Short mmCIF file of C-alpha atoms in Angstrom, two decimals:
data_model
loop_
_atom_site.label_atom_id
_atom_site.label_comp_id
_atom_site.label_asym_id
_atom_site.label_seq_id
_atom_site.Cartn_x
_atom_site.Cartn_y
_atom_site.Cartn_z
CA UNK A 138 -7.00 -13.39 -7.40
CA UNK A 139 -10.63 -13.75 -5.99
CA UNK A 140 -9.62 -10.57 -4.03
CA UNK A 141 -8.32 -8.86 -6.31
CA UNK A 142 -11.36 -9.20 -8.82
CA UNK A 143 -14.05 -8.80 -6.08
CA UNK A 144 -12.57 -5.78 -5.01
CA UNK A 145 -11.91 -4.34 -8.17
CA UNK A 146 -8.33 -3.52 -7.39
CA UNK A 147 -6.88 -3.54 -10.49
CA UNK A 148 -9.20 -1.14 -11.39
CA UNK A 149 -7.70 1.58 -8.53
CA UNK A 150 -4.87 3.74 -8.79
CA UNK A 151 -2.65 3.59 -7.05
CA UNK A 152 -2.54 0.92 -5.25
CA UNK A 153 -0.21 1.47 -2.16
CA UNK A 154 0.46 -1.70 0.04
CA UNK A 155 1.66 -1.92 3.85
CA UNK A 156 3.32 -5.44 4.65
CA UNK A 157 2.67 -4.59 8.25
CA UNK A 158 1.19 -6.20 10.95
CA UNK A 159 -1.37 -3.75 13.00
CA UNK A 160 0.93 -2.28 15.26
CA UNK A 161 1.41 1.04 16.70
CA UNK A 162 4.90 1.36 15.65
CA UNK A 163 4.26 0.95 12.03
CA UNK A 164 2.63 4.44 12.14
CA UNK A 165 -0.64 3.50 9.59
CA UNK A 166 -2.24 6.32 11.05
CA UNK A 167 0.49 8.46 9.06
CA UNK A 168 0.51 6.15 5.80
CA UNK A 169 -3.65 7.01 6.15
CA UNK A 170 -3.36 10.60 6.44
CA UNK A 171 -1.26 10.42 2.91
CA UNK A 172 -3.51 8.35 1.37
CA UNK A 173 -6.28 10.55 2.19
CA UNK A 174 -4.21 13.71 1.05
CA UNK A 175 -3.64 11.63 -2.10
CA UNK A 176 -7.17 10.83 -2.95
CA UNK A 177 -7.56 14.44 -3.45
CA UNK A 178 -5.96 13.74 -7.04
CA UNK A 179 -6.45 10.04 -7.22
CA UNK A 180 -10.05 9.25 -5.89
CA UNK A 181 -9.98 5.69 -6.56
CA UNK A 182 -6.74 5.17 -4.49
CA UNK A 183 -6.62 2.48 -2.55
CA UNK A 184 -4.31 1.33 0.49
CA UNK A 185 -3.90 -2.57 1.28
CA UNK A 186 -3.19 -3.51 4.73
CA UNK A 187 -2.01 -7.03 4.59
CA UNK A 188 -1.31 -7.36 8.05
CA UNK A 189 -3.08 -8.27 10.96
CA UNK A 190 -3.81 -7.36 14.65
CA UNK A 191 -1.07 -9.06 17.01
CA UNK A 192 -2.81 -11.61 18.90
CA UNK A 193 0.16 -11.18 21.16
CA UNK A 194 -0.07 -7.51 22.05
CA UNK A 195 -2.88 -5.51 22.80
CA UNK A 196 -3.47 -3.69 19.79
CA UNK A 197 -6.90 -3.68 19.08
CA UNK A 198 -7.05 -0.15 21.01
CA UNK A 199 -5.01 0.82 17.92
CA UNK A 200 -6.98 -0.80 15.20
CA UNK A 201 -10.37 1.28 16.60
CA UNK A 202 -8.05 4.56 16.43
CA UNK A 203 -7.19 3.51 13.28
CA UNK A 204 -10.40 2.45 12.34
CA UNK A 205 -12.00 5.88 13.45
CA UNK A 206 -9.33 7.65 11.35
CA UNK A 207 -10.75 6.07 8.71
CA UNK A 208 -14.37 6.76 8.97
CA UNK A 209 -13.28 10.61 9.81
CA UNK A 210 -11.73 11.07 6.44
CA UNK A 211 -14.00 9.38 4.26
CA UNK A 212 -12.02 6.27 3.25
CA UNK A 213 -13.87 3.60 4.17
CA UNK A 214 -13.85 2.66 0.18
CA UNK A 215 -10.06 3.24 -0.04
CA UNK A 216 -8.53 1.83 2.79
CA UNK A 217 -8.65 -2.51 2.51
CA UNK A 218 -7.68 -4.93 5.23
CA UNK A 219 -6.94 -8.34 3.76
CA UNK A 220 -7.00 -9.94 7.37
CA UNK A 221 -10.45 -9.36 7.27
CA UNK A 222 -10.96 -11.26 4.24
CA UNK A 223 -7.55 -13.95 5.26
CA UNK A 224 -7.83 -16.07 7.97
CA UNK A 225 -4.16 -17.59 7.40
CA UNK A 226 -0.97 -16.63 6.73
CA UNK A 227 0.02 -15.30 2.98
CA UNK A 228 2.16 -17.92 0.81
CA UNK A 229 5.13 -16.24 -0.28
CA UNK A 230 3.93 -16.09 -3.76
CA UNK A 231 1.07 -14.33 -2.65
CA UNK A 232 2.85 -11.59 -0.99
CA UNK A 233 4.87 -11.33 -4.01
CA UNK A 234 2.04 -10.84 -6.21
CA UNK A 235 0.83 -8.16 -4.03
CA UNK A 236 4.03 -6.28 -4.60
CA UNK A 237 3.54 -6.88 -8.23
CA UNK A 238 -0.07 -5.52 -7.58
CA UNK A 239 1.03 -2.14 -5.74
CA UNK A 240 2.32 1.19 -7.44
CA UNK A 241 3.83 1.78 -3.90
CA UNK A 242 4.75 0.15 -0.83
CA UNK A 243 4.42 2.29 2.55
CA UNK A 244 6.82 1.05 5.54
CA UNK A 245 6.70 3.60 8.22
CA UNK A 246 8.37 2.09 10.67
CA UNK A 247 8.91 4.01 14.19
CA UNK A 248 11.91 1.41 14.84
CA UNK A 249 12.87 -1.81 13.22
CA UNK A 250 15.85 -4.38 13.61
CA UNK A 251 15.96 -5.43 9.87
CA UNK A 252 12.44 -4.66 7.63
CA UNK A 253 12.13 -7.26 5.29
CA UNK A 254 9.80 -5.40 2.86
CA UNK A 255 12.87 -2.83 2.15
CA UNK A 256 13.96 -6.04 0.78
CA UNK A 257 11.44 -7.44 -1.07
CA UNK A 258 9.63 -4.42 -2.63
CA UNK A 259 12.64 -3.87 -4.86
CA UNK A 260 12.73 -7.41 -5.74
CA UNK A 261 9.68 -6.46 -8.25
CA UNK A 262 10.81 -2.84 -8.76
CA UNK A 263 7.53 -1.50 -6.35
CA UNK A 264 8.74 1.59 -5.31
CA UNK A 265 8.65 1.96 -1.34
CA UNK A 266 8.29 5.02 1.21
CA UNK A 267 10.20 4.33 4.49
CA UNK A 268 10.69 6.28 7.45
CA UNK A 269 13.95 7.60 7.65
CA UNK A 270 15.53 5.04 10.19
CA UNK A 271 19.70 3.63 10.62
CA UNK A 272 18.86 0.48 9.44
CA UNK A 273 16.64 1.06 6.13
CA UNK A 274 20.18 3.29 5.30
CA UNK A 275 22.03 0.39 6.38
CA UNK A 276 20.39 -1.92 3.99
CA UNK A 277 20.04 0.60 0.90
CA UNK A 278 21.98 3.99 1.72
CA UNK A 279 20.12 6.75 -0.69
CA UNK A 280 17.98 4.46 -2.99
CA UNK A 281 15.06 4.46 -0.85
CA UNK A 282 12.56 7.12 -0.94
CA UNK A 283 12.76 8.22 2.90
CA UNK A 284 9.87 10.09 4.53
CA UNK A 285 10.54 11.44 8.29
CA UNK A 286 6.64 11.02 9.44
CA UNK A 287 8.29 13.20 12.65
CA UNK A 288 9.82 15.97 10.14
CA UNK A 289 7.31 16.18 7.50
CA UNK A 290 3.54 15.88 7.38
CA UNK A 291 1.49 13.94 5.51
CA UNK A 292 0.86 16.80 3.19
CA UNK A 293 4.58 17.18 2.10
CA UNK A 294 4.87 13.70 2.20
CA UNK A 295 1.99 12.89 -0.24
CA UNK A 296 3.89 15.59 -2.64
CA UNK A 297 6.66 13.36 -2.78
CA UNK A 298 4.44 10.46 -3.24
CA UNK A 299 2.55 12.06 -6.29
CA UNK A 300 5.95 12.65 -8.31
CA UNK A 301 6.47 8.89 -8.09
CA UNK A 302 2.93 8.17 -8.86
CA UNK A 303 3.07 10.11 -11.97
CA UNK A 304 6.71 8.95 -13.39
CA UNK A 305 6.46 6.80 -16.87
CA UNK A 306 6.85 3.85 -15.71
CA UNK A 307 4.22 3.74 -12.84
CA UNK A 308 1.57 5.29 -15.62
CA UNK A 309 2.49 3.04 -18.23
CA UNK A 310 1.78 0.21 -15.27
CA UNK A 311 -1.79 1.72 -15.00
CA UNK A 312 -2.35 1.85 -18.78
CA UNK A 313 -1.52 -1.48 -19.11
CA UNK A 314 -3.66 -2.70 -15.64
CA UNK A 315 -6.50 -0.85 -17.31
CA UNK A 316 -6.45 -1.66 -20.85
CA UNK A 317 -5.39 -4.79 -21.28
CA UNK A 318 -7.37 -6.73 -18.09
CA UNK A 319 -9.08 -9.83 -19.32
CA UNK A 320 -12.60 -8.44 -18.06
CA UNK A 321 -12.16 -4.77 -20.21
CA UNK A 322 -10.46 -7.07 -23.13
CA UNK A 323 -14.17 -8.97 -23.26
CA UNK A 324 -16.17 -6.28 -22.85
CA UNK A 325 -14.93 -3.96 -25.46
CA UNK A 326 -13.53 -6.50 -27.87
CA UNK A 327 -14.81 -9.69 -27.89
CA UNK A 328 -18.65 -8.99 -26.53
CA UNK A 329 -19.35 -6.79 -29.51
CA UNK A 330 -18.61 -9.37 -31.88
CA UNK A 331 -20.83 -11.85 -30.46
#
């Protein structure tokens, strides 16, 4: 929660999370390029990496691409990576509140045996963008929202994004985020009657 309020996330919209680790098979370069297509229309977007860097693999050649990638487009305001503020790994109720949190989860995936957030996202209705692998169709056949990062680019993908972003229920989640947050409920309700 300390996050969340020093951060101002609930603030942003949308909020897309990754449950990835920083690896170079989770493609977060391509989830990046569609956020940054997306802030074009949603300037306070931000993207929530709650993974970390493998201490197993070398990876931190990837996190500099990544972190370059970054820089280059301008979203060094929109792009958050809890590790940097976690030290630990998340309690389960944790990671469920950060699907609660998200408008969308992004799970990219270059290959996977399972992928556990095609599991849990749905578990608190959070939509979720996968890549278009055997298993993910395995484990949910057409109800997934399937983006082929090697088919499309991050252009058409962030299209398909938007019409998600902007469907009732996701809007009424950011009226409700916005207007009814303890801090906004204070300031314009309760402050001016003091």
């Amino acid at each position: 929660d300390k996050i969340v309020q020093s951060n101002n996330i609930y603030n942003k919209f949308p909020i897309i999370l990754s449950p990835v680790n920083l690896l170079r098979r989770k493609r977060i370069e391509f989830a990046i390029d569609i956020v940054a297509q997306l802030k074009k229309d949603y300037p306070d977007i931000i993207y929530v990496i709650s993974g970390k860097t493998s201490k197993h693999r070398k990876t931190n050649d990837y996190k500099a691409e990544i972190m370059d990638q970054i820089k280059q487009l301008g979203l060094e305001k929109n792009v958050l990576f809890l590790s940097t503020l976690i030290d630990r790994s998340f309690k389960i109720t944790e990671l469920h509140d950060l699907y609660v949190l998200a408008d969308a989860v992004f799970y990219f995936s270059r290959h996977e045996n399972f992928g556990i957030p095609i599991i849990e996202a749905p578990l608190t209705k959070t939509p979720i963008f996968t890549s278009d692998l055997d298993v993910f169709h395995e484990i949910a056949g057409p109800l997934l929202n399937y983006i082929d990062p090697d088919k499309m680019d991050a252009k058409e993908a962030s299209a398909q994004v938007k019409k998600t972003l902007e469907s009732d229920l996701i809007q009424l989640n950011r009226n409700v985020r916005k207007t009814y947050d303890l801090t906004t409920i204070l300031k314009t309700h309760l402050i001016p009657l003091l």
